[in-house]
Amino acid sequence: MSLAAAVHIQSLTASNFSTVYNLFSLVIASMLFTAIYLLASQRRVAPRYRNAIVISAVVCGIAAYHYFRIFNNFEATYPAGATVDSAHQISNVVFNEAYRYVDWLLTVPLLLIETVAVMSLSRGESRSLLFKLVPAAAVMIGLGYPGEEASSTGGRLLWGGLSTLAFVFIVYVMYTELARSVVNQPAEVQPLIKRLRLALVVLWCAYPIAFLFPVFGGSFFGGEGGFVLRQAGYSIADILAKAAFGLVIYQIARIRSGLEDPAFELGHGDAPVSAPRSATRAA
Amino acid sequence: MSLAAAVHIQSLTASNFSTVYNLFSLVIASMLFTAIYLLASQRRVAPRYRNAIVISAVVCGIAAYHYFRIFNNFEATYPAGATVDSAHQISNVVFNEAYRYVDWLLTVPLLLIETVAVMSLSRGESRSLLFKLVPAAAVMIGLGYPGEEASSTGGRLLWGGLSTLAFVFIVYVMYTELARSVVNQPAEVQPLIKRLRLALVVLWCAYPIAFLFPVFGGSFFGGEGGFVLRQAGYSIADILAKAAFGLVIYQIARIRSGLEDPAFELGHGDAPVSAPRSATRAA
């Protein structure tokens, strides 16, 4: 895309480099193994919830892939200096923020789908809800990217502001739908749905805040400090909004499975694979 | 993090380099294939134990990921010298001890969860136990890292000592809970629970001892010898405390599955997958 070039941070201290580097590695490990855990555990929820669990796993898997890329890219952009304690100067390789936006373009719609899947809506209601939310997510991310790459504060604020309109719409709709859904949920699940609702508002707000760090300007936020904080903010928010969020979805699916089918009672797990076997066991 | 730089070992002999390098490779092979074995075998235990087995697999998988990183990092930090017999001089790439701490931050809580899962506690008891242990594990690891990176013996001892308080708390609680749990276990399982209890105390103590090697000082422990011993200590302790430990958890789950449900009797294995087969066996 022929956007104005972003402001590039010229150099990172050895300790700032290590902090970002280790956080990226933590995200890879968290996402990859949450994906594996969810895939390996899908049979511990009733069949009707398995799609939500597999989608949660896919979200974490896509994020793990992008963080592998981001990790390698970060190493190439800021190679080691003369000694282990030297600053890491920028190389000729650009630090590609687009990985994050491509990741979000794929994972945010999937996160919306997995959340709607545990809301106990009718099929028609789910469809009409996603019909509004998924395009809004594409608009939100599509408008955010030029802001991330803008070379001026004005550009960052303009694109960021437009993106925020879609963001507010999505968070508002999801919040009210989750609130409406709470009353239709079994009592055991209500606290978890409330936690999802809170996570959605608190965690998602971490993204626009991290986006804004460079706008705060000054020697800290305008430079290396703002870069490190932004990467840290996106990384931690991604772990919570994808991996931790996916595990809460899994919890909800486990509890509802147990309530709806005794074969999935908590502490048990897998469904009987065939009806006669469960009949035999029950006998 | 703006910690004082750790003491970097400037050079390793070819044989010391090989020892550490081969140990790291051994850890990767042990962890990766224990993870695959456990994932592939989860259906050989009764449903209620599968979560513990999948978590054991995830622990080994996370460790395999980190040892891949440690292995590559070690090669980059100490590249080959002029000839095959030359010493390996430190390069400009730092040997990143943080990989271990990020690994432990993720795996120690999971190890506690998998252990509590085979203790036959009620759901409430398990939760309240983990509610104490998991934060203690985070504190233990969070305080240990600055000690590992400290440039002075005083710093290493101070952070290490604080970390040890949390360590002693966890080991004490787990030891007494495992001891309490023995009496509620079937006779067939009791020796294995006792082995877990012993493993917990003996293996976990390897970590603070390895941590202390540089403190012993002198030309051996203060330099290359201490570095090699510390890496060897952490590596072997990790294999035993994660892979071997996970296999004992699996054994316990297998035996208990067989005692609770004839479909999982030892020597059999997978549950019958179709009704006629199980009907035939039941007849």
Coordinates of C-alpha atoms in Angstrom, one line a residue:
Chain A
M1 CA 0.0 0.0 0.0
S2 CA 1.3 3.4 -0.9
L3 CA 0.8 5.0 2.5
A4 CA 3.1 7.5 4.1
A5 CA 5.9 5.8 5.9
A6 CA 5.5 5.2 9.6
V7 CA 7.9 6.8 12.1
H8 CA 10.6 4.2 12.6
I9 CA 12.3 3.9 15.9
Q10 CA 16.0 4.1 15.2
S11 CA 17.4 2.1 18.1
L12 CA 16.4 0.0 21.1
T13 CA 18.5 -0.5 24.2
A14 CA 19.5 -4.1 24.9
S15 CA 17.0 -4.4 27.8
N16 CA 14.1 -2.9 25.8
F17 CA 14.9 -5.2 22.9
S18 CA 14.9 -8.2 25.4
T19 CA 11.6 -7.2 26.9
V20 CA 9.8 -7.0 23.6
Y21 CA 11.6 -10.2 22.3
N22 CA 10.6 -12.2 25.4
L23 CA 7.1 -10.9 25.3
F24 CA 6.7 -12.0 21.7
S25 CA 8.0 -15.5 22.6
L26 CA 5.6 -15.6 25.5
V27 CA 2.7 -14.8 23.1
I28 CA 3.8 -17.6 20.7
A29 CA 4.0 -20.2 23.5
S30 CA 0.6 -19.1 25.0
M31 CA -1.2 -19.0 21.7
L32 CA 0.3 -22.2 20.2
F33 CA -0.4 -24.4 23.3
T34 CA -3.8 -22.9 24.0
A35 CA -4.7 -23.9 20.4
I36 CA -3.4 -27.4 21.0
Y37 CA -5.1 -27.7 24.3
L38 CA -8.5 -26.6 22.8
L39 CA -8.1 -28.9 19.8
A40 CA -7.2 -31.9 22.1
S41 CA -10.1 -31.1 24.4
Q42 CA -12.9 -30.5 21.9
R43 CA -14.5 -33.9 22.7
R44 CA -15.0 -32.9 26.3
V45 CA -17.8 -30.6 25.3
A46 CA -21.2 -31.6 23.7
P47 CA -21.2 -31.7 19.9
R48 CA -23.2 -28.5 19.6
Y49 CA -20.4 -26.5 21.2
R50 CA -17.5 -28.1 19.4
N51 CA -17.5 -25.6 16.5
A52 CA -17.0 -22.7 19.0
I53 CA -14.1 -24.6 20.6
V54 CA -12.4 -25.4 17.2
I55 CA -12.8 -21.8 16.2
S56 CA -11.2 -20.6 19.4
A57 CA -8.3 -23.0 18.7
V58 CA -8.0 -21.6 15.1
V59 CA -8.0 -18.0 16.5
C60 CA -5.0 -18.9 18.8
G61 CA -3.3 -20.8 16.0
I62 CA -3.5 -17.9 13.6
A63 CA -2.2 -15.6 16.2
A64 CA 0.7 -18.0 17.0
Y65 CA 1.6 -18.0 13.2
H66 CA 1.6 -14.2 13.1
Y67 CA 3.7 -13.9 16.3
F68 CA 6.3 -16.3 14.8
R69 CA 6.5 -13.9 11.9
I70 CA 6.6 -10.8 14.2
F71 CA 9.3 -12.4 16.3
N72 CA 11.6 -13.1 13.3
N73 CA 10.8 -9.8 11.8
F74 CA 11.7 -8.0 15.0
E75 CA 15.0 -9.8 15.2
A76 CA 15.8 -8.8 11.6
T77 CA 14.8 -5.2 12.1
Y78 CA 16.8 -4.7 15.3
P79 CA 19.9 -7.0 15.1
A80 CA 22.3 -7.4 17.9
G81 CA 24.9 -4.6 18.2
A82 CA 28.7 -4.9 18.6
T83 CA 28.4 -6.6 22.0
V84 CA 25.7 -8.3 24.1
D85 CA 25.0 -5.0 25.9
S86 CA 25.0 -2.7 22.9
A87 CA 21.9 -1.0 21.6
H88 CA 20.1 -2.7 18.7
Q89 CA 20.2 -0.3 15.7
I90 CA 17.5 -0.4 13.0
S91 CA 18.6 -2.5 10.0
N92 CA 17.4 -2.2 6.4
V93 CA 14.4 -4.5 7.2
V94 CA 11.2 -2.7 8.0
F95 CA 9.3 -3.7 11.2
N96 CA 6.1 -4.9 9.6
E97 CA 3.1 -3.8 11.6
A98 CA 0.8 -5.2 8.9
Y99 CA 1.2 -8.7 10.4
R100 CA -1.0 -7.6 13.3
Y101 CA -3.6 -6.1 11.1
V102 CA -3.8 -9.2 8.9
D103 CA -4.0 -11.3 12.1
W104 CA -6.9 -9.2 13.4
L105 CA -8.6 -9.2 10.0
L106 CA -8.8 -13.0 10.3
T107 CA -9.2 -13.4 14.1
V108 CA -11.6 -10.7 15.1
P109 CA -14.5 -12.0 13.0
L110 CA -13.8 -15.5 14.4
L111 CA -13.7 -14.2 17.9
L112 CA -17.1 -12.6 17.3
I113 CA -18.4 -16.0 15.9
E114 CA -17.2 -18.0 18.9
T115 CA -18.7 -15.5 21.3
V116 CA -22.1 -15.4 19.6
A117 CA -22.0 -19.3 19.6
V118 CA -22.2 -19.5 23.4
M119 CA -25.0 -16.8 23.7
S120 CA -27.9 -19.2 23.3
L121 CA -29.5 -17.2 20.5
S122 CA -31.6 -18.8 17.8
R123 CA -29.9 -19.5 14.5
G124 CA -31.6 -16.5 12.8
E125 CA -30.6 -14.2 15.6
S126 CA -27.0 -15.3 15.5
R127 CA -26.9 -14.8 11.7
S128 CA -28.3 -11.3 11.8
L129 CA -26.0 -10.3 14.6
L130 CA -22.9 -11.6 12.8
F131 CA -24.2 -10.0 9.6
K132 CA -23.8 -6.6 11.3
L133 CA -20.7 -7.3 13.4
V134 CA -18.3 -9.0 10.9
P135 CA -18.4 -6.2 8.3
A136 CA -17.9 -3.7 11.1
A137 CA -14.8 -5.6 12.2
A138 CA -13.4 -5.5 8.7
V139 CA -14.1 -1.7 8.5
M140 CA -12.5 -1.2 12.0
I141 CA -9.3 -3.0 11.1
G142 CA -9.1 -1.7 7.5
L143 CA -9.3 1.9 8.8
G144 CA -6.9 1.3 11.7
Y145 CA -4.0 0.1 9.5
P146 CA -3.4 3.4 7.6
G147 CA -3.5 5.1 11.1
E148 CA -0.8 2.7 12.4
E149 CA 1.4 3.5 9.3
A150 CA 0.7 7.2 9.3
S151 CA 3.8 9.4 9.6
S152 CA 1.9 12.3 11.2
T153 CA -0.1 12.6 14.4
G154 CA -3.0 14.0 12.4
G155 CA -3.1 11.0 10.1
R156 CA -2.9 8.6 13.1
L157 CA -5.8 10.4 14.8
L158 CA -7.9 10.7 11.7
W159 CA -7.7 7.0 10.7
G160 CA -7.7 5.9 14.3
G161 CA -10.9 8.0 15.0
L162 CA -12.7 6.6 12.0
S163 CA -11.7 3.0 13.0
T164 CA -13.0 3.8 16.5
L165 CA -16.5 4.4 15.2
A166 CA -16.7 0.8 14.1
F167 CA -14.9 -0.3 17.3
V168 CA -17.5 1.5 19.5
F169 CA -20.4 0.0 17.4
I170 CA -19.0 -3.6 17.8
V171 CA -18.3 -3.3 21.6
Y172 CA -21.7 -1.7 22.1
V173 CA -23.6 -4.3 20.2
M174 CA -21.7 -7.2 21.8
Y175 CA -22.0 -5.7 25.3
T176 CA -25.8 -5.3 25.0
E177 CA -26.3 -8.7 23.4
L178 CA -24.2 -10.4 26.1
A179 CA -26.2 -8.5 28.8
R180 CA -29.5 -9.7 27.1
S181 CA -28.2 -13.2 26.9
V182 CA -27.2 -13.4 30.6
V183 CA -30.9 -13.9 31.7
N184 CA -31.4 -16.8 29.3
Q185 CA -28.3 -18.7 30.6
P186 CA -28.2 -21.3 33.3
A187 CA -27.3 -19.8 36.7
E188 CA -23.9 -21.7 36.6
V189 CA -22.9 -19.9 33.4
Q190 CA -24.0 -16.4 34.3
P191 CA -20.9 -15.3 36.1
L192 CA -18.8 -16.5 33.1
I193 CA -20.9 -14.6 30.6
K194 CA -20.5 -11.5 32.8
R195 CA -16.8 -12.1 32.8
L196 CA -16.8 -12.3 28.9
R197 CA -18.8 -9.1 28.8
L198 CA -16.3 -7.3 31.1
A199 CA -13.3 -8.8 29.2
L200 CA -14.7 -7.5 25.9
V201 CA -14.9 -4.0 27.1
V202 CA -11.7 -3.8 29.2
L203 CA -9.4 -5.9 26.9
W204 CA -10.6 -4.5 23.7
C205 CA -10.0 -0.9 25.0
A206 CA -6.3 -1.8 25.5
Y207 CA -6.0 -1.8 21.7
P208 CA -7.0 1.8 21.0
I209 CA -4.9 2.9 24.0
A210 CA -1.8 1.1 22.8
F211 CA -2.5 2.6 19.3
L212 CA -2.5 6.1 20.8
F213 CA 0.8 5.9 22.7
P214 CA 2.8 7.5 19.9
V215 CA 0.2 10.3 19.8
F216 CA 0.9 11.2 23.4
G217 CA 4.3 12.2 22.1
G218 CA 7.2 13.6 24.2
S219 CA 10.5 12.0 24.5
F220 CA 9.0 8.8 26.1
F221 CA 5.8 8.1 24.3
G222 CA 7.0 9.6 21.0
G223 CA 10.1 7.4 20.9
E224 CA 11.5 4.0 22.0
G225 CA 9.4 4.0 25.2
G226 CA 6.1 4.4 23.3
F227 CA 7.2 1.7 20.9
V228 CA 8.0 -0.8 23.6
L229 CA 4.8 0.0 25.5
R230 CA 2.7 -0.3 22.3
Q231 CA 4.2 -3.7 21.5
A232 CA 3.8 -4.9 25.1
G233 CA 0.2 -3.6 25.2
Y234 CA -0.8 -5.4 21.9
S235 CA 0.9 -8.6 23.0
I236 CA -0.6 -8.8 26.5
A237 CA -4.0 -7.8 25.1
D238 CA -3.8 -10.5 22.4
I239 CA -3.0 -13.2 25.0
L240 CA -6.0 -12.2 27.1
A241 CA -8.4 -11.4 24.3
K242 CA -7.6 -14.6 22.4
A243 CA -6.1 -17.4 24.6
A244 CA -7.7 -16.5 28.0
F245 CA -10.9 -15.5 26.2
G246 CA -11.0 -18.9 24.4
L247 CA -10.5 -20.7 27.7
V248 CA -13.5 -18.9 29.2
I249 CA -15.6 -19.9 26.1
Y250 CA -14.4 -23.5 26.7
Q251 CA -15.4 -23.3 30.4
I252 CA -18.9 -22.1 29.4
A253 CA -19.2 -24.8 26.8
R254 CA -18.1 -27.4 29.4
I255 CA -20.6 -26.3 32.0
R256 CA -23.5 -26.1 29.5
S257 CA -22.6 -29.5 28.1
G258 CA -22.7 -31.0 31.6
L259 CA -26.1 -29.4 32.3
E260 CA -27.6 -30.5 29.1
D261 CA -26.2 -34.0 28.9
P262 CA -25.1 -36.1 31.9
A263 CA -22.4 -37.7 29.9
F264 CA -20.5 -34.4 30.0
E265 CA -20.9 -33.8 33.7
L266 CA -18.0 -31.9 35.1
G267 CA -15.3 -34.2 36.2
H268 CA -16.3 -36.6 33.5
G269 CA -15.5 -35.4 30.1
D270 CA -15.7 -37.2 26.9
A271 CA -19.1 -38.2 25.5
P272 CA -19.8 -41.8 24.9
V273 CA -19.0 -42.4 21.3
S274 CA -22.1 -44.4 20.5
A275 CA -25.5 -44.6 22.0
P276 CA -25.5 -48.4 22.8
R277 CA -22.3 -48.0 24.8
S278 CA -23.7 -45.3 27.0
A279 CA -26.8 -47.5 27.4
T280 CA -24.5 -50.4 28.5
R281 CA -22.6 -48.2 30.9
A282 CA -25.8 -46.8 32.4
A283 CA -27.2 -50.3 32.9
Chain B
M1 CA 13.6 -4.6 32.0
S2 CA 16.4 -2.4 33.2
L3 CA 18.2 -4.9 35.4
A4 CA 21.9 -4.9 35.8
A5 CA 23.5 -7.1 33.1
A6 CA 24.1 -10.6 34.1
V7 CA 27.7 -12.0 34.2
H8 CA 28.3 -13.4 30.8
I9 CA 30.7 -16.4 30.3
Q10 CA 33.2 -15.2 27.7
S11 CA 34.2 -18.6 26.3
L12 CA 33.4 -22.3 26.4
T13 CA 35.7 -25.1 25.5
A14 CA 34.7 -27.3 22.6
S15 CA 33.8 -30.2 24.9
N16 CA 31.8 -28.0 27.3
F17 CA 29.9 -26.5 24.4
S18 CA 29.1 -30.0 23.1
T19 CA 27.9 -31.2 26.5
V20 CA 25.4 -28.4 26.8
Y21 CA 24.4 -28.5 23.2
N22 CA 23.7 -32.2 23.3
L23 CA 21.8 -31.9 26.6
F24 CA 19.6 -29.2 25.1
S25 CA 18.9 -31.5 22.1
L26 CA 18.1 -34.4 24.5
V27 CA 15.6 -32.2 26.3
I28 CA 13.9 -31.2 23.0
A29 CA 13.5 -34.9 21.9
S30 CA 12.3 -36.0 25.4
M31 CA 9.7 -33.2 25.7
L32 CA 8.4 -33.2 22.2
F33 CA 7.8 -36.9 22.0
T34 CA 6.4 -37.2 25.6
A35 CA 3.9 -34.5 24.5
I36 CA 3.0 -36.4 21.4
Y37 CA 2.8 -39.7 23.3
L38 CA 0.4 -38.2 25.9
L39 CA -1.8 -36.5 23.4
A40 CA -2.0 -39.8 21.4
S41 CA -2.8 -41.8 24.5
Q42 CA -5.4 -39.5 26.2
R43 CA -8.3 -41.9 25.2
R44 CA -6.6 -44.7 27.1
V45 CA -7.6 -43.1 30.4
A46 CA -11.2 -42.6 31.6
P47 CA -12.7 -39.2 30.6
R48 CA -12.4 -37.7 34.0
Y49 CA -8.6 -38.0 33.8
R50 CA -8.1 -36.8 30.2
N51 CA -7.8 -33.1 31.2
A52 CA -4.8 -34.0 33.4
I53 CA -3.2 -35.9 30.5
V54 CA -3.7 -33.2 28.0
I55 CA -2.3 -30.6 30.4
S56 CA 0.8 -32.9 31.0
A57 CA 1.2 -33.0 27.2
V58 CA 0.9 -29.2 27.0
V59 CA 3.5 -28.7 29.7
C60 CA 6.0 -30.9 27.7
G61 CA 5.1 -29.1 24.5
I62 CA 5.7 -25.7 26.0
A63 CA 9.1 -26.9 27.3
A64 CA 9.9 -28.3 23.9
Y65 CA 9.2 -24.9 22.3
H66 CA 11.4 -23.1 24.7
Y67 CA 14.3 -25.6 24.4
F68 CA 14.2 -25.1 20.6
R69 CA 14.6 -21.4 21.3
I70 CA 17.3 -22.1 23.9
F71 CA 19.2 -24.4 21.6
N72 CA 19.3 -22.0 18.7
N73 CA 20.1 -19.1 21.0
F74 CA 23.0 -21.1 22.6
E75 CA 24.5 -21.7 19.1
A76 CA 24.2 -18.0 18.2
T77 CA 25.8 -16.9 21.5
Y78 CA 28.7 -19.4 21.3
P79 CA 29.5 -19.9 17.6
A80 CA 32.1 -22.4 16.5
G81 CA 35.7 -21.2 16.6
A82 CA 38.4 -21.3 13.9
T83 CA 38.7 -25.1 14.0
V84 CA 36.5 -28.0 15.4
D85 CA 38.6 -28.0 18.5
S86 CA 38.7 -24.3 19.2
A87 CA 37.0 -22.7 22.1
H88 CA 33.6 -21.1 21.4
Q89 CA 33.9 -17.4 22.1
I90 CA 30.9 -15.3 23.1
S91 CA 29.3 -13.5 20.1
N92 CA 27.3 -10.3 20.2
V93 CA 24.0 -12.3 20.9
V94 CA 23.1 -12.5 24.5
F95 CA 22.3 -16.0 26.0
N96 CA 18.7 -15.3 27.0
E97 CA 18.0 -16.9 30.4
A98 CA 14.5 -15.4 30.2
Y99 CA 13.3 -18.3 28.0
R100 CA 13.5 -20.6 31.1
Y101 CA 11.6 -18.2 33.3
V102 CA 8.8 -17.6 30.7
D103 CA 8.7 -21.4 30.4
W104 CA 8.3 -21.9 34.1
L105 CA 5.8 -19.1 34.4
L106 CA 3.5 -21.1 32.0
T107 CA 4.4 -24.7 33.0
V108 CA 4.7 -24.6 36.8
P109 CA 1.0 -23.6 37.3
L110 CA 0.0 -26.3 34.8
L111 CA 2.2 -28.9 36.6
L112 CA 0.4 -28.0 39.9
I113 CA -3.0 -28.4 38.1
E114 CA -2.2 -31.8 36.7
T115 CA -0.9 -33.0 40.1
V116 CA -4.0 -31.8 42.0
A117 CA -6.1 -33.5 39.3
V118 CA -5.0 -36.9 40.4
M119 CA -5.3 -36.3 44.1
S120 CA -9.0 -37.3 44.4
L121 CA -10.0 -34.1 46.0
S122 CA -13.5 -32.6 45.7
R123 CA -13.9 -29.8 43.2
G124 CA -14.0 -27.2 45.9
E125 CA -10.9 -28.5 47.6
S126 CA -9.0 -28.6 44.3
R127 CA -10.0 -25.0 43.6
S128 CA -9.0 -23.6 46.9
L129 CA -5.7 -25.5 46.8
L130 CA -4.8 -24.1 43.3
F131 CA -6.0 -20.7 44.4
K132 CA -3.1 -20.7 46.9
L133 CA -0.5 -22.4 44.8
V134 CA -0.8 -20.8 41.4
P135 CA -0.2 -17.2 42.6
A136 CA 2.7 -18.5 44.8
A137 CA 4.2 -20.1 41.6
A138 CA 4.0 -16.8 39.8
V139 CA 5.7 -15.0 42.7
M140 CA 8.4 -17.7 42.9
I141 CA 9.3 -17.3 39.2
G142 CA 8.9 -13.6 39.1
L143 CA 11.3 -13.1 42.0
G144 CA 13.8 -15.7 40.7
Y145 CA 14.4 -14.0 37.3
P146 CA 16.0 -10.8 38.6
G147 CA 18.2 -13.1 40.7
E148 CA 19.3 -15.0 37.6
E149 CA 20.1 -11.7 35.8
A150 CA 21.8 -10.1 38.8
S151 CA 25.4 -9.1 38.3
S152 CA 26.3 -9.4 41.9
T153 CA 26.3 -12.3 44.3
G154 CA 24.3 -10.2 46.8
G155 CA 21.6 -9.6 44.2
R156 CA 21.5 -13.3 43.2
L157 CA 21.1 -14.3 46.9
L158 CA 18.5 -11.6 47.7
W159 CA 16.1 -12.4 44.9
G160 CA 16.8 -16.1 45.1
G161 CA 16.1 -16.0 48.8
L162 CA 12.8 -14.2 48.3
S163 CA 11.9 -16.6 45.6
T164 CA 12.7 -19.5 47.9
L165 CA 10.1 -18.4 50.4
A166 CA 7.4 -19.0 47.7
F167 CA 9.2 -22.2 46.7
V168 CA 9.2 -23.7 50.2
F169 CA 5.5 -22.8 50.6
I170 CA 4.5 -24.6 47.4
V171 CA 6.6 -27.7 48.1
Y172 CA 5.3 -27.9 51.7
V173 CA 1.7 -27.5 50.7
M174 CA 2.0 -30.0 47.8
Y175 CA 3.9 -32.5 50.0
T176 CA 1.4 -32.5 52.8
E177 CA -1.6 -32.6 50.4
L178 CA -0.1 -35.5 48.5
A179 CA 0.6 -37.3 51.9
R180 CA -3.0 -36.7 52.9
S181 CA -4.2 -37.9 49.6
V182 CA -2.3 -41.2 49.8
V183 CA -4.8 -42.8 52.2
N184 CA -7.8 -42.0 49.9
Q185 CA -6.2 -43.6 47.0
P186 CA -6.6 -47.2 45.9
A187 CA -3.8 -49.5 47.1
E188 CA -2.5 -49.9 43.5
V189 CA -2.0 -46.2 43.2
Q190 CA -0.4 -45.5 46.5
P191 CA 3.2 -46.3 45.5
L192 CA 2.9 -44.0 42.6
I193 CA 1.5 -41.1 44.6
K194 CA 4.5 -41.6 47.0
R195 CA 6.8 -41.5 44.0
L196 CA 5.2 -38.2 42.9
R197 CA 5.7 -36.8 46.4
L198 CA 9.3 -37.8 46.5
A199 CA 9.9 -36.5 42.9
L200 CA 8.4 -33.2 43.9
V201 CA 10.8 -32.6 46.8
V202 CA 13.9 -34.1 45.2
L203 CA 13.6 -32.7 41.7
W204 CA 12.3 -29.3 42.5
C205 CA 15.2 -28.8 44.9
A206 CA 17.5 -29.3 41.9
Y207 CA 16.4 -25.9 40.6
P208 CA 17.5 -23.7 43.6
I209 CA 20.8 -25.7 43.7
A210 CA 21.5 -25.1 40.0
F211 CA 20.6 -21.4 40.6
L212 CA 23.2 -21.2 43.4
F213 CA 26.2 -22.6 41.4
P214 CA 27.5 -19.2 40.4
V215 CA 27.2 -18.1 44.1
F216 CA 29.6 -20.8 45.1
G217 CA 32.2 -18.8 43.1
G218 CA 35.8 -19.8 42.7
S219 CA 37.4 -20.5 39.4
F220 CA 35.1 -23.5 38.7
F221 CA 31.6 -22.5 40.0
G222 CA 32.1 -18.8 39.3
G223 CA 33.0 -19.4 35.6
E224 CA 32.5 -21.8 32.8
G225 CA 32.1 -24.9 35.0
G226 CA 29.3 -23.3 37.0
F227 CA 27.5 -22.2 33.7
V228 CA 27.7 -25.8 32.3
L229 CA 26.6 -27.4 35.5
R230 CA 23.7 -24.9 35.9
Q231 CA 22.5 -25.6 32.3
A232 CA 22.9 -29.3 32.8
G233 CA 21.1 -29.1 36.2
Y234 CA 18.1 -27.2 34.8
S235 CA 17.9 -29.4 31.7
I236 CA 17.9 -32.8 33.5
A237 CA 15.6 -31.4 36.2
D238 CA 13.2 -30.2 33.5
I239 CA 13.1 -33.7 31.8
L240 CA 12.4 -35.4 35.1
A241 CA 10.0 -32.8 36.6
K242 CA 8.0 -32.5 33.3
A243 CA 8.3 -35.5 31.0
A244 CA 8.9 -38.2 33.6
F245 CA 6.5 -36.6 36.0
G246 CA 3.8 -36.5 33.3
L247 CA 4.3 -40.2 32.6
V248 CA 3.8 -41.0 36.2
I249 CA 0.6 -38.9 36.2
Y250 CA -0.5 -40.9 33.1
Q251 CA 0.3 -44.2 35.0
I252 CA -1.8 -43.1 37.9
A253 CA -4.7 -42.1 35.6
R254 CA -4.4 -45.5 33.7
I255 CA -4.6 -47.5 36.9
R256 CA -7.5 -45.6 38.4
S257 CA -9.3 -45.7 35.1
G258 CA -9.0 -49.5 35.1
L259 CA -10.2 -49.7 38.7
E260 CA -13.2 -47.5 38.1
D261 CA -14.4 -48.7 34.7
P262 CA -13.7 -52.2 33.3
A263 CA -13.5 -50.7 29.8
F264 CA -10.1 -49.3 30.8
E265 CA -8.7 -52.3 32.5
L266 CA -4.9 -52.5 32.3
G267 CA -3.7 -54.5 29.4
H268 CA -6.8 -53.4 27.4
G269 CA -6.5 -49.8 26.5
D270 CA -8.9 -47.9 24.4
A271 CA -12.5 -47.9 25.2
P272 CA -14.6 -50.0 22.9
V273 CA -15.6 -47.7 20.0
S274 CA -18.8 -49.5 18.9
A275 CA -21.7 -51.0 20.7
P276 CA -21.5 -54.6 19.4
R277 CA -17.9 -54.9 20.5
S278 CA -18.6 -53.7 24.0
A279 CA -21.8 -55.8 24.1
T280 CA -19.7 -58.9 23.2
R281 CA -17.2 -58.1 25.9
A282 CA -19.9 -57.4 28.5
A283 CA -21.6 -60.7 27.7

